[in-house]
């Protein structure tokens, strides 16, 4: 998977892209992330990438020329997406879609915004990672890259089987998906808090049902909008079997 990132703060990416999952994915050649600095395509003495807004107002706006020049020189992977609080919400289904293709590219805005012509005539869409305002698109870009990269086959250490795994352990998030069930490891008792007996019972069928009941209950209580449907009779029976 090829990812081109356009950012005037390329140093933002070195740590996260070199570490952990993303670093390993890049070493293995599974993910090829390249960061491009629009400042390298400026032509004025001060290498300016921003200017004052037409119509007045506080702050600066990212100018179109350096971003257009950088994108036209690089010919990045498409779709080219602008990170913005005004974008379409980035959700797991979108991560799956990006991971399934050959690549994508991201434009990181800074300052009080980006000249609208970048969104209108250069990018293919706008993505938001949530309803809050960041100082720039860099952290949002890292969210999108990591969420997509971990879905590329071979990137996760434990090979993800995309169907055979039991319900609660599958990748979720979508209209029919649930939050994860709670996980425990040793010790069996920690500061007086015990691991649920069922998980130490060795009864794998019952464990699978308990996990599914937990996932259902958690989703219904914490994120009911992810479960915008009635429970099936099987699901209701699971909640009745594990009434805590
Ligand atoms: C992304 N959720 C928040 C900030 C303006 C394109 O214009 C702007 C972009 C940013 C950076 O992105 C975010 C963001 N998803 O703040 C202001």
Tab-separated table of C-alpha atoms and ligand atoms in Angstrom:
chain	number	residue	atom	x	y	z
A	1	UNK	CA	0.000	0.000	0.000
A	2	UNK	CA	1.378	3.350	-1.071
A	3	UNK	CA	0.615	6.481	0.999
A	4	UNK	CA	1.716	10.014	0.082
A	5	UNK	CA	1.378	12.673	2.753
A	6	UNK	CA	1.602	16.413	2.112
A	7	UNK	CA	2.588	18.363	5.214
A	8	UNK	CA	4.628	21.432	6.047
A	9	UNK	CA	5.712	19.606	9.232
A	10	UNK	CA	7.261	16.419	7.844
A	11	UNK	CA	9.191	15.896	11.107
A	12	UNK	CA	5.859	15.109	12.770
A	13	UNK	CA	5.804	11.724	11.045
A	14	UNK	CA	9.275	10.323	11.709
A	15	UNK	CA	8.586	8.887	15.152
A	16	UNK	CA	5.194	7.281	14.575
A	17	UNK	CA	6.055	5.952	11.101
A	18	UNK	CA	9.310	4.430	12.330
A	19	UNK	CA	7.973	2.823	15.490
A	20	UNK	CA	5.993	-0.273	16.301
A	21	UNK	CA	3.440	-1.581	13.846
A	22	UNK	CA	3.973	1.053	11.162
A	23	UNK	CA	7.758	0.778	11.333
A	24	UNK	CA	7.601	-2.977	10.903
A	25	UNK	CA	5.081	-2.707	8.060
A	26	UNK	CA	7.390	-0.288	6.254
A	27	UNK	CA	10.454	-2.490	6.830
A	28	UNK	CA	8.563	-5.436	5.402
A	29	UNK	CA	7.659	-3.368	2.358
A	30	UNK	CA	3.949	-3.778	3.055
A	31	UNK	CA	3.321	-0.057	3.471
A	32	UNK	CA	5.234	2.632	1.594
A	33	UNK	CA	4.601	6.029	3.231
A	34	UNK	CA	6.234	9.113	1.735
A	35	UNK	CA	5.975	12.572	3.251
A	36	UNK	CA	6.253	15.605	0.992
A	37	UNK	CA	6.720	19.194	2.190
A	38	UNK	CA	4.881	21.794	0.069
A	39	UNK	CA	7.488	24.315	1.236
A	40	UNK	CA	9.947	22.533	-1.061
A	41	UNK	CA	7.827	23.729	-3.999
A	42	UNK	CA	7.659	27.416	-2.992
A	43	UNK	CA	9.297	29.920	-5.316
A	44	UNK	CA	9.482	33.084	-3.179
A	45	UNK	CA	12.455	34.168	-1.083
A	46	UNK	CA	10.713	33.411	2.221
A	47	UNK	CA	9.329	30.029	1.121
A	48	UNK	CA	5.843	31.135	2.225
A	49	UNK	CA	3.083	28.574	2.395
A	50	UNK	CA	0.391	30.796	3.927
A	51	UNK	CA	-1.196	34.181	3.428
A	52	UNK	CA	-3.826	36.480	4.928
A	53	UNK	CA	-7.484	35.620	4.259
A	54	UNK	CA	-9.424	37.497	1.575
A	55	UNK	CA	-12.285	39.327	3.265
A	56	UNK	CA	-10.248	39.863	6.412
A	57	UNK	CA	-10.197	38.022	9.687
A	58	UNK	CA	-7.662	36.628	12.085
A	59	UNK	CA	-4.927	34.175	11.226
A	60	UNK	CA	-3.469	32.805	8.057
A	61	UNK	CA	-4.695	30.498	5.335
A	62	UNK	CA	-2.607	27.896	3.530
A	63	UNK	CA	-2.061	29.136	-0.017
A	64	UNK	CA	-2.960	26.908	-2.944
A	65	UNK	CA	0.211	27.189	-5.090
A	66	UNK	CA	2.683	25.144	-2.987
A	67	UNK	CA	0.144	22.382	-2.346
A	68	UNK	CA	-0.871	22.186	-6.013
A	69	UNK	CA	2.785	22.252	-7.107
A	70	UNK	CA	3.751	19.481	-4.684
A	71	UNK	CA	0.814	17.255	-5.652
A	72	UNK	CA	1.366	17.802	-9.386
A	73	UNK	CA	5.074	16.983	-9.069
A	74	UNK	CA	4.591	13.856	-6.950
A	75	UNK	CA	1.528	12.448	-8.767
A	76	UNK	CA	0.438	10.783	-5.526
A	77	UNK	CA	-1.635	7.675	-4.994
A	78	UNK	CA	-5.356	8.387	-5.256
A	79	UNK	CA	-7.737	9.085	-3.626
A	80	UNK	CA	-6.163	12.294	-2.355
A	81	UNK	CA	-7.955	13.305	0.845
A	82	UNK	CA	-7.836	16.537	2.829
A	83	UNK	CA	-7.926	16.152	6.619
A	84	UNK	CA	-10.421	18.632	7.981
A	85	UNK	CA	-13.014	18.940	10.751
A	86	UNK	CA	-15.467	19.622	7.905
A	87	UNK	CA	-14.743	16.283	6.236
A	88	UNK	CA	-16.667	13.041	6.090
A	89	UNK	CA	-16.256	11.053	9.298
A	90	UNK	CA	-13.414	8.530	9.136
A	91	UNK	CA	-14.801	5.213	10.417
A	92	UNK	CA	-13.639	1.588	10.347
A	93	UNK	CA	-15.442	0.909	7.074
A	94	UNK	CA	-13.478	3.717	5.463
A	95	UNK	CA	-10.238	2.267	6.847
A	96	UNK	CA	-11.200	-1.097	5.314
A	97	UNK	CA	-11.887	0.566	1.977
A	98	UNK	CA	-8.539	2.365	1.931
A	99	UNK	CA	-6.651	-0.766	3.009
A	100	UNK	CA	-8.279	-2.774	0.224
A	101	UNK	CA	-6.920	-0.491	-2.503
A	102	UNK	CA	-3.404	0.131	-3.814
A	103	UNK	CA	-2.970	3.365	-1.867
A	104	UNK	CA	-4.203	6.817	-0.952
A	105	UNK	CA	-2.828	10.254	-0.109
A	106	UNK	CA	-3.453	12.859	2.559
A	107	UNK	CA	-3.169	16.637	2.632
A	108	UNK	CA	-2.556	18.124	6.072
A	109	UNK	CA	-3.889	21.627	6.561
A	110	UNK	CA	-2.444	24.052	9.074
A	111	UNK	CA	-3.173	27.543	10.291
A	112	UNK	CA	-6.804	28.584	10.216
A	113	UNK	CA	-7.493	26.523	7.149
A	114	UNK	CA	-6.596	25.746	3.576
A	115	UNK	CA	-7.566	27.711	0.483
A	116	UNK	CA	-10.875	26.181	-0.622
A	117	UNK	CA	-9.546	25.511	-4.133
A	118	UNK	CA	-7.380	22.724	-2.703
A	119	UNK	CA	-10.512	20.855	-1.597
A	120	UNK	CA	-12.539	21.827	-4.668
A	121	UNK	CA	-10.048	21.238	-7.491
A	122	UNK	CA	-7.154	19.115	-6.203
A	123	UNK	CA	-8.436	16.662	-3.622
A	124	UNK	CA	-10.911	13.821	-4.156
A	125	UNK	CA	-12.555	14.216	-0.752
A	126	UNK	CA	-12.266	15.452	2.833
A	127	UNK	CA	-11.913	13.297	5.944
A	128	UNK	CA	-12.536	14.132	9.599
A	129	UNK	CA	-11.244	11.927	12.403
A	130	UNK	CA	-13.639	13.490	14.927
A	131	UNK	CA	-15.560	16.525	16.061
A	132	UNK	CA	-12.739	18.602	17.486
A	133	UNK	CA	-10.242	21.030	16.008
A	134	UNK	CA	-6.557	20.107	15.828
A	135	UNK	CA	-3.677	22.495	15.213
A	136	UNK	CA	-3.212	20.762	11.876
A	137	UNK	CA	-4.002	17.642	9.933
A	138	UNK	CA	-0.817	15.749	10.876
A	139	UNK	CA	-2.166	13.812	13.866
A	140	UNK	CA	-5.362	13.077	11.929
A	141	UNK	CA	-3.261	11.758	9.031
A	142	UNK	CA	-1.438	9.407	11.391
A	143	UNK	CA	-4.781	8.113	12.651
A	144	UNK	CA	-5.904	7.323	9.099
A	145	UNK	CA	-2.581	5.726	8.105
A	146	UNK	CA	-2.399	3.509	11.189
A	147	UNK	CA	-6.044	2.415	10.980
A	148	UNK	CA	-5.611	1.463	7.299
A	149	UNK	CA	-2.113	-0.052	7.577
A	150	UNK	CA	-3.039	-2.531	10.306
A	151	UNK	CA	-5.670	-3.980	7.958
A	152	UNK	CA	-3.147	-4.725	5.204
A	153	UNK	CA	-2.539	-8.497	5.155
A	154	UNK	CA	0.714	-9.356	6.932
A	155	UNK	CA	0.997	-6.138	8.941
A	156	UNK	CA	-0.377	-7.490	12.216
A	157	UNK	CA	1.949	-9.892	14.023
A	158	UNK	CA	-0.872	-12.319	14.645
A	159	UNK	CA	-2.215	-13.108	11.196
A	160	UNK	CA	-5.788	-11.899	11.078
A	161	UNK	CA	-8.216	-14.462	9.796
A	162	UNK	CA	-11.058	-12.492	8.326
A	163	UNK	CA	-13.932	-14.857	8.920
A	164	UNK	CA	-13.140	-18.031	10.797
A	165	UNK	CA	-12.506	-16.275	14.102
A	166	UNK	CA	-15.237	-16.331	16.705
A	167	UNK	CA	-17.648	-13.452	16.782
A	168	UNK	CA	-16.162	-11.314	19.528
A	169	UNK	CA	-12.635	-11.561	18.209
A	170	UNK	CA	-13.362	-10.378	14.706
A	171	UNK	CA	-12.696	-6.869	13.575
A	172	UNK	CA	-15.758	-4.855	14.282
A	173	UNK	CA	-17.315	-1.428	13.785
A	174	UNK	CA	-20.026	-0.910	11.297
A	175	UNK	CA	-23.756	-1.097	11.266
A	176	UNK	CA	-23.752	-4.779	12.290
A	177	UNK	CA	-20.605	-4.728	14.434
A	178	UNK	CA	-20.048	-4.649	18.156
A	179	UNK	CA	-17.569	-3.331	20.668
A	180	UNK	CA	-14.968	-5.811	21.862
A	181	UNK	CA	-15.539	-8.030	24.899
A	182	UNK	CA	-13.337	-7.439	27.989
A	183	UNK	CA	-9.946	-9.185	28.067
A	184	UNK	CA	-7.949	-10.467	31.045
A	185	UNK	CA	-4.511	-11.942	31.617
A	186	UNK	CA	-2.625	-13.224	34.672
A	187	UNK	CA	-2.792	-12.933	37.618
A	188	UNK	CA	-6.177	-14.607	38.171
A	189	UNK	CA	-6.643	-12.295	41.137
A	190	UNK	CA	-5.154	-8.810	41.278
A	191	UNK	CA	-5.661	-6.591	44.353
A	192	UNK	CA	-8.747	-8.600	45.186
A	193	UNK	CA	-10.278	-8.282	41.690
A	194	UNK	CA	-10.804	-11.716	40.193
A	195	UNK	CA	-10.943	-12.686	36.538
A	196	UNK	CA	-14.459	-13.920	35.662
A	197	UNK	CA	-14.688	-17.653	36.467
A	198	UNK	CA	-16.030	-18.537	33.019
A	199	UNK	CA	-12.720	-17.525	31.380
A	200	UNK	CA	-10.827	-20.042	33.540
A	201	UNK	CA	-13.374	-22.830	33.129
A	202	UNK	CA	-11.856	-24.361	29.989
A	203	UNK	CA	-15.361	-24.552	28.473
A	204	UNK	CA	-14.634	-22.895	25.135
A	205	UNK	CA	-18.235	-22.922	23.933
A	206	UNK	CA	-19.380	-21.171	27.090
A	207	UNK	CA	-16.471	-18.700	26.893
A	208	UNK	CA	-17.468	-17.815	23.332
A	209	UNK	CA	-21.080	-17.230	24.444
A	210	UNK	CA	-19.961	-15.134	27.433
A	211	UNK	CA	-17.780	-12.977	25.204
A	212	UNK	CA	-20.571	-12.454	22.724
A	213	UNK	CA	-22.965	-11.521	25.533
A	214	UNK	CA	-20.412	-9.034	26.887
A	215	UNK	CA	-19.879	-7.494	23.459
A	216	UNK	CA	-23.625	-7.131	22.964
A	217	UNK	CA	-24.267	-5.659	26.401
A	218	UNK	CA	-21.371	-3.224	26.164
A	219	UNK	CA	-22.443	-2.049	22.752
A	220	UNK	CA	-26.068	-1.614	23.819
A	221	UNK	CA	-25.048	0.329	26.924
A	222	UNK	CA	-22.156	2.426	25.611
A	223	UNK	CA	-22.706	2.811	21.863
A	224	UNK	CA	-26.354	2.052	21.095
A	225	UNK	CA	-26.023	3.811	17.720
A	226	UNK	CA	-23.701	0.995	16.577
A	227	UNK	CA	-26.491	-1.480	17.287
A	228	UNK	CA	-29.368	0.262	15.577
A	229	UNK	CA	-31.493	-2.888	15.307
A	230	UNK	CA	-33.459	-5.230	17.533
A	231	UNK	CA	-31.572	-8.111	19.132
A	232	UNK	CA	-32.144	-11.501	17.565
A	233	UNK	CA	-33.727	-14.216	19.706
A	234	UNK	CA	-30.263	-15.863	19.986
A	235	UNK	CA	-28.735	-12.622	21.196
A	236	UNK	CA	-31.489	-12.055	23.752
A	237	UNK	CA	-30.949	-15.618	24.990
A	238	UNK	CA	-27.243	-14.895	25.449
A	239	UNK	CA	-27.982	-11.836	27.583
A	240	UNK	CA	-30.378	-13.935	29.658
A	241	UNK	CA	-27.741	-16.679	30.081
A	242	UNK	CA	-25.223	-14.107	31.423
A	243	UNK	CA	-27.368	-11.590	33.320
A	244	UNK	CA	-24.563	-9.469	34.894
B	1	LIG	C1	-9.403	16.496	11.235
B	1	LIG	N1	-10.873	16.224	12.792
B	1	LIG	C2	-10.278	17.380	13.060
B	1	LIG	C3	-7.679	22.194	11.195
B	1	LIG	C4	-8.546	23.587	9.438
B	1	LIG	C5	-8.401	21.909	6.242
B	1	LIG	O1	-8.586	22.880	7.201
B	1	LIG	C6	-8.268	22.597	8.514
B	1	LIG	C7	-7.696	21.409	8.917
B	1	LIG	C8	-7.378	21.202	10.253
B	1	LIG	C9	-6.741	19.945	10.686
B	1	LIG	O2	-7.647	18.842	10.825
B	1	LIG	C10	-8.421	18.762	11.967
B	1	LIG	C11	-9.314	17.588	12.077
B	1	LIG	N2	-10.358	15.708	11.707
B	1	LIG	O3	-8.386	19.597	12.843
B	1	LIG	C12	-8.252	23.378	10.791
